[in-house]
Each structure stands twice: as structure tokens, then as C-alpha cells.
Short mmCIF file of C-alpha atoms in Angstrom, two decimals:
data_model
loop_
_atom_site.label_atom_id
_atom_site.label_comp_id
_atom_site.label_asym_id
_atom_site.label_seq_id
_atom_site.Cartn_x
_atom_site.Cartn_y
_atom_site.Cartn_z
CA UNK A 1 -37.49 -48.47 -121.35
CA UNK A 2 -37.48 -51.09 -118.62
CA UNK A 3 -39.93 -50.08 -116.27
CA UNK A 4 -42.36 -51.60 -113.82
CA UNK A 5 -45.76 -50.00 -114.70
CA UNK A 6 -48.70 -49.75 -111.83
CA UNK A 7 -52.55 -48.73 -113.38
CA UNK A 8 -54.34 -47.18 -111.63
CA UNK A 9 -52.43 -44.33 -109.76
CA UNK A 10 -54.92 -43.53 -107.82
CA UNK A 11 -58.04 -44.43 -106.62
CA UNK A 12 -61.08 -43.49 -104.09
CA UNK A 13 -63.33 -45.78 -103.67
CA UNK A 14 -66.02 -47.36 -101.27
CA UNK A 15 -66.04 -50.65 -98.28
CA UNK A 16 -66.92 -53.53 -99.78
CA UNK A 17 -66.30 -52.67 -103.76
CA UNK A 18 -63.94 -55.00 -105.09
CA UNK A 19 -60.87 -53.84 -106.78
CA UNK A 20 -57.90 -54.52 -108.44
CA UNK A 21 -54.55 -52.92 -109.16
CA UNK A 22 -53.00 -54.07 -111.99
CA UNK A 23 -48.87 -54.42 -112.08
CA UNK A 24 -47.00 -55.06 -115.50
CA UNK A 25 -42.99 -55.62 -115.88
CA UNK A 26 -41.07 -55.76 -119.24
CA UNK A 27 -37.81 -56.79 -117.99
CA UNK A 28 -38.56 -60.70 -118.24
CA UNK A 29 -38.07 -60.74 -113.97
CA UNK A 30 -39.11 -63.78 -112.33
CA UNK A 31 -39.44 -61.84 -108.93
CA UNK A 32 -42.50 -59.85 -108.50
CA UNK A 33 -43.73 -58.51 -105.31
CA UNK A 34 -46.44 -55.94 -103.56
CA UNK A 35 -45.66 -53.62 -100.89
CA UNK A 36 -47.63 -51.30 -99.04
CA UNK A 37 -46.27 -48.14 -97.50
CA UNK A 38 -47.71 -46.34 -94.20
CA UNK A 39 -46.37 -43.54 -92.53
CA UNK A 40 -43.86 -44.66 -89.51
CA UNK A 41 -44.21 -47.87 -91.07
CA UNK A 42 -41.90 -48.40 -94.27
CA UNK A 43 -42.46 -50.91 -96.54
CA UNK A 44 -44.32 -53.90 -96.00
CA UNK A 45 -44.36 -57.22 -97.98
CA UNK A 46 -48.03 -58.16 -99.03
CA UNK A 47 -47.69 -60.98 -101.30
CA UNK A 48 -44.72 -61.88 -103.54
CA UNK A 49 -44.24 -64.60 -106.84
CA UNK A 50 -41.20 -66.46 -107.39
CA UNK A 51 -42.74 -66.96 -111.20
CA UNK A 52 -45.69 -67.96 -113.20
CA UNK A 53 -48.51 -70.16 -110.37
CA UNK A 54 -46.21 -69.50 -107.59
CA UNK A 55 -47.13 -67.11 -105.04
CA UNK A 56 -46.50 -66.98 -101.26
CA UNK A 57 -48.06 -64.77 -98.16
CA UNK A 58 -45.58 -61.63 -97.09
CA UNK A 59 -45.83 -60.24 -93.82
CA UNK A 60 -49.24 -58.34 -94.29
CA UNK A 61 -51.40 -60.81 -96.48
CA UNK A 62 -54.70 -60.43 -94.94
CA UNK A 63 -57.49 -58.89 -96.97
CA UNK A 64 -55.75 -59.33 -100.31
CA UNK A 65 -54.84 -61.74 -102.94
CA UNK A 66 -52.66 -61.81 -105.79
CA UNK A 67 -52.25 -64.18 -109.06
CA UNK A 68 -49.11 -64.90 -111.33
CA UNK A 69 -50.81 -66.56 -114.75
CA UNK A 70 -48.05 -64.72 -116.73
CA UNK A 71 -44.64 -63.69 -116.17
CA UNK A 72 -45.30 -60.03 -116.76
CA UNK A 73 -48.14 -59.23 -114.75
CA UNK A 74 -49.37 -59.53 -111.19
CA UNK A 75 -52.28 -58.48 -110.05
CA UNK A 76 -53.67 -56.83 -106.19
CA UNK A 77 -57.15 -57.63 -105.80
CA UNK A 78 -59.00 -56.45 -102.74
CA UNK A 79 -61.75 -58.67 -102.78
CA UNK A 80 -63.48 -56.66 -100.26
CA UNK A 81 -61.76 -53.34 -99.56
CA UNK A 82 -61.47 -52.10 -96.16
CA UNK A 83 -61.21 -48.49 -94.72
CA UNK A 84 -58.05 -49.86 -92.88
CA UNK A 85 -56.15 -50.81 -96.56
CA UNK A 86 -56.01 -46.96 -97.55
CA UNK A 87 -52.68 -46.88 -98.11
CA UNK A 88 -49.58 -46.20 -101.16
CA UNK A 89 -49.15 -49.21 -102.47
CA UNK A 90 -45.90 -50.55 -104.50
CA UNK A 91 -45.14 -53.09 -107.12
CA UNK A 92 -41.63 -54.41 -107.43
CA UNK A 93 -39.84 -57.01 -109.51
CA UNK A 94 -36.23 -58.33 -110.31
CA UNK A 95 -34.75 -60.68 -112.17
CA UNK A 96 -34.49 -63.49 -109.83
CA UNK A 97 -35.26 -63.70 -105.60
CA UNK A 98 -32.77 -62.07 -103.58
CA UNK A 99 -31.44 -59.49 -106.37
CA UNK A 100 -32.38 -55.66 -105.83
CA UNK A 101 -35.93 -54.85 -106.68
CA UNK A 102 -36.85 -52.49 -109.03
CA UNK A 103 -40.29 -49.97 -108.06
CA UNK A 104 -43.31 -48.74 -110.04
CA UNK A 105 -44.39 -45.44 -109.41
CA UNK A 106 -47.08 -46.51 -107.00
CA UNK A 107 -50.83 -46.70 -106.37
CA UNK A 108 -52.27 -44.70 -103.75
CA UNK A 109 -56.00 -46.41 -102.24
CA UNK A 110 -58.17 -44.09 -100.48
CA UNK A 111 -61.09 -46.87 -99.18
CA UNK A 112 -64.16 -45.11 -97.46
CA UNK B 1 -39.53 -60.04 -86.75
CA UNK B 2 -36.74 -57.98 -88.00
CA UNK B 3 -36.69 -54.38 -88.14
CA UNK B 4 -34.14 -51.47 -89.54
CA UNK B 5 -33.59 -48.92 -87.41
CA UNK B 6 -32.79 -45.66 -89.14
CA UNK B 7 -31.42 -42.51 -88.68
CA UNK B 8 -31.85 -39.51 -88.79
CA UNK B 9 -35.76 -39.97 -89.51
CA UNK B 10 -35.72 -36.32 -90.91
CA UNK B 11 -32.73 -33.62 -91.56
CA UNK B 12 -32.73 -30.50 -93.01
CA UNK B 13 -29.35 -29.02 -94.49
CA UNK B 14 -28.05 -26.09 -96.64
CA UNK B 15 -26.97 -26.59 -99.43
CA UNK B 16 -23.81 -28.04 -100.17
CA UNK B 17 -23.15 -29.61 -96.94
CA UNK B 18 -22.44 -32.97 -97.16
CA UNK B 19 -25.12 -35.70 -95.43
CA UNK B 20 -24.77 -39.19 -93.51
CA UNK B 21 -27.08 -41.45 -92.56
CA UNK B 22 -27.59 -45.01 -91.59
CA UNK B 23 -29.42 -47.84 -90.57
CA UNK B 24 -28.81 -50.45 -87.96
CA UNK B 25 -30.09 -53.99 -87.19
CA UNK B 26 -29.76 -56.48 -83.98
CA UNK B 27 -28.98 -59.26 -86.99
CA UNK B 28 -26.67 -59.39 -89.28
CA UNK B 29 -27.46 -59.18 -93.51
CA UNK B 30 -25.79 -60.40 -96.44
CA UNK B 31 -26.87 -57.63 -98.59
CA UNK B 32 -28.09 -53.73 -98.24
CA UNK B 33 -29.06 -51.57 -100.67
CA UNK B 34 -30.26 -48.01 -100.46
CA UNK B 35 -33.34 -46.37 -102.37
CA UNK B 36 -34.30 -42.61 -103.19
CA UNK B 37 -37.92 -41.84 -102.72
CA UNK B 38 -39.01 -38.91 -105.00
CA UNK B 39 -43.04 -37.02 -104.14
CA UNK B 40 -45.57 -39.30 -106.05
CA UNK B 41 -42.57 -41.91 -107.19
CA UNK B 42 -41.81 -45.21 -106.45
CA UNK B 43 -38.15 -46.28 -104.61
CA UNK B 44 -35.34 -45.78 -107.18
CA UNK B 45 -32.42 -48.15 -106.19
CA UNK B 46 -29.33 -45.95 -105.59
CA UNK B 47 -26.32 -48.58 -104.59
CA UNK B 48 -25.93 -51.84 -103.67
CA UNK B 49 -23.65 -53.40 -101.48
CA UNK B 50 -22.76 -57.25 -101.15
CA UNK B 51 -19.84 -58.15 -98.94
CA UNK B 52 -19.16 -56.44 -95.16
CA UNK B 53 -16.54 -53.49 -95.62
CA UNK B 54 -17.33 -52.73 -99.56
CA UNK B 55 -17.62 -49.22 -100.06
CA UNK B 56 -19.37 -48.27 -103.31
CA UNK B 57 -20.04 -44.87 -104.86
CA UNK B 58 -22.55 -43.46 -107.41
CA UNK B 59 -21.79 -39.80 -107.95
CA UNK B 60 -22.16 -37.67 -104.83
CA UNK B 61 -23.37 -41.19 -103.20
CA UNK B 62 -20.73 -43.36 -101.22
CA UNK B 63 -22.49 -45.90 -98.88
CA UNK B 64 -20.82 -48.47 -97.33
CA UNK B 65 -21.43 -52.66 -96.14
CA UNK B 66 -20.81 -52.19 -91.82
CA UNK B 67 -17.89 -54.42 -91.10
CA UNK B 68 -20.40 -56.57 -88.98
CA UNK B 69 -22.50 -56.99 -91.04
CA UNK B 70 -25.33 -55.06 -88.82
CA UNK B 71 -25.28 -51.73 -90.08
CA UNK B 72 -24.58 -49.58 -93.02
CA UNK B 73 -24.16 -45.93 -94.18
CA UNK B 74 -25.02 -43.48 -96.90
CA UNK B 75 -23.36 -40.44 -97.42
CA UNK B 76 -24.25 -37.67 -99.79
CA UNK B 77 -21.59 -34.87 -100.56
CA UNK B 78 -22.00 -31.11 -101.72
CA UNK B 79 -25.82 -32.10 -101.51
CA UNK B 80 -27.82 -30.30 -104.00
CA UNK B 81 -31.78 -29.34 -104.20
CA UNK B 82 -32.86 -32.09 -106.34
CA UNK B 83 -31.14 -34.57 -102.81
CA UNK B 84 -34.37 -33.70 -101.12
CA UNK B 85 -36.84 -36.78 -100.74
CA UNK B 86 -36.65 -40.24 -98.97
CA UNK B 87 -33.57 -41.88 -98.47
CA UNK B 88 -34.76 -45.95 -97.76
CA UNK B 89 -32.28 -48.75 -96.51
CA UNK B 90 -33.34 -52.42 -97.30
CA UNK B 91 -31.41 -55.41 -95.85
CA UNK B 92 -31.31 -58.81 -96.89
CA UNK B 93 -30.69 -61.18 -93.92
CA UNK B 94 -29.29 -64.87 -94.55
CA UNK B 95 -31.86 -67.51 -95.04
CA UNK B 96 -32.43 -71.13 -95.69
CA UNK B 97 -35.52 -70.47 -97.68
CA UNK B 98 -37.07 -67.29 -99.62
CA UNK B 99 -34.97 -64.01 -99.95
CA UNK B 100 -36.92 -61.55 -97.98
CA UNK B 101 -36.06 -57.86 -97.43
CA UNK B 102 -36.49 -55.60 -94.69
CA UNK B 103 -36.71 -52.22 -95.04
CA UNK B 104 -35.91 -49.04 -92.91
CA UNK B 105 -38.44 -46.44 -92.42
CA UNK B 106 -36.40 -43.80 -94.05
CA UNK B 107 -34.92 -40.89 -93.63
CA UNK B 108 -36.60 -37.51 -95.16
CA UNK B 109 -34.02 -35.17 -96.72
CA UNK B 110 -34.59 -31.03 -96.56
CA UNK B 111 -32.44 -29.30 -98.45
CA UNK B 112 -32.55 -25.58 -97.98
CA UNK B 113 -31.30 -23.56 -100.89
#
């Protein structure tokens, strides 16, 4: 089944503690991309990959980083979490930049 | 930058009236698309639209690509109880360099049995 998969689902966890959310996509897309969602907000772009070693800021970078060694997976790391990243965050890929975006189910951060 | 502007930002309807909604935009885009937002699920992408004027169904879904390119619409008819979530536009406007999205803040769907 073509999915995007997101581990983990959810997590609580404490300033300062580095984490990372792990994103994995077995449709072979070249596009891969992390959103976070706030209420009132929608969707925002954190980072996103045009492929393997190429990965560019979105419109909410700050606080995070992301890496693209293989096609399948891309990585959130919070290097040092914040109480201000709680937040649902989404993975998305597609086959190519510009096509529509397919979702994992989502990771929601609770940072105390 | 950019921003959707969508509406209704919450509805409630009986069941099987039909639904619209839509977003707007001050620019124009080359593509929209429109996602379904389940509890505890990620976006699932409903339809897709590509040239100003195309009207596309899926279903009980018809949305259509605003003839200016700044807007677009989703309607849902006969809606059902399984129709309730968060309906999410997404526009792609034109660009020299990387495709970006933008997306709407949504619109919640009630539907009362």
C-alpha cells in the first residue's frame, strides 16, 4: 500500500531534549516535505527536499533541521525542542515538485 | 506572503443537504487542490484541478478551477455523516523557481444526523 508513514505519533517530552521524527515514503517520490499545523493557522512549510542532499528552508525553518541521505526517508530533528514547537506535525511527499502531495497520518509534539 | 482565505471556517448541516465552500486569493494560481482532514489523520487529497474553468468530480465531490484563476469551490451533495471533518484548499501560485503551496485554513464540516 503506498503510504507515507510518520513514527512516532505522538510524543511528550521536555525543553531542551533533542528529538527526532522519523518520515518514510514507499512510492519512489522525489518531493518530500514537513508541515506543521496550528489552530487558525493551517499548514505551514518547515523544510522541504527536492531529492537525495537537497533540502531548502520553508516558511517556518527556525528551530529545526531536516536531512535527505536516502530517497525514502526524511527526518525532523529538533535539536533543542522548544515549548513554542508543540504542535501536529505532517510529512508529505509526491512524485516530483509541484504535483499534489500525499500526507502521513501525523505526529503530534507536546514540548514542556 | 500569500494567504487563502476560506470560507465558511465552520458549518454545521443536516443531513443530506448539499454543502459549498471556497477559498479565495488576491493572486492568481495555476493549480488547487482540495484535502479531507479526518480526527487523528493526515490530509487525504480529494480533487485536483489544473486549468481555470475545469470542473472535476469525485463522487458527491464537484469542485471547480475559478475562471480567474483566484478562487475555487468545493461542493458536496446529499452530504452524509462520514462528510464531517476538515475540508483544506491548497493553491499553487506561478513561479520561476520552487513549487510552493499555500494552504487555506479550512473549513470544519458538522454534519447532524
Amino acid at each position: 500500500e503506498a503510504q507515507v508513514t510518520q513514527n512516532p505519533r505522538y510524543l511528550i517530552t521536555v525543553t531542551g531534549k533533542k528529538l527526532t521524527v522519523t518520515c518514510s515514503q514507499n512510492m519512489n517520490h522525489e518531493y518530500m516535505s514537513w508541515y506543521r499545523q496550528d489552530p487558525g493557522l493551517g499548514l505551514r512549510q518547515i523544510y522541504y527536499s527536492m531529492n537525495v542532499e537537497v533540502t531548502d528552508k520553508g516558511d517556518v525553518p527556525e528551530g529545526y533541521k531536516v536531512s535527505r541521505k536516502e530517497k525514502r526517508n526524511f527526518p525532523l530533528i529538533l535539536e533543542s525542542p522548544s515549548p513554542n514547537q508543540t504542535s501536529l506535525y505532517f510529512c508529505a511527499s509526491s512524485l516530483y515538485d509541484g504535483q499534489p502531495q500525499h500526507f502521513g497520518d501525523g505526529t503530534r509534539l507536546s514540548i514542556l | 506572503g500569500q494567504q487563502l482565505n476560506q470560507s465558511p471556517q465552520s458549518m454545521f448541516i443536516q443531513e443530506g443537504e448539499d454543502v459549498s465552500m471556497n477559498c479565495t486569493s488576491s493572486s492568481i494560481f495555476n493549480t488547487w487542490l482540495w484535502y479531507k482532514q479526518d480526527p487523528g489523520e493526515g490530509p487525504v487529497l480529494l480533487i485536483a484541478l489544473y486549468k481555470a474553468g475545469e470542473l472535476t468530480s469525485n463522487g458527491r465531490l464537484t469542485a471547480q478551477f475559478g475562471i480567474t484563476r483566484k478562487d475555487s469551490f468545493l461542493n458536496i451533495s446529499a452530504s452524509i455523516p462520514s462528510d464531517v471533518g476538515i475540508y483544506f484548499c491548497a493553491g499553487l501560485p506561478p513561479t520561476s523557481g520552487t513549487y510552493k503551496y499555500i494552504f487555506g485554513t479550512g473549513t470544519r464540516l458538522k454534519v447532524l444526523a
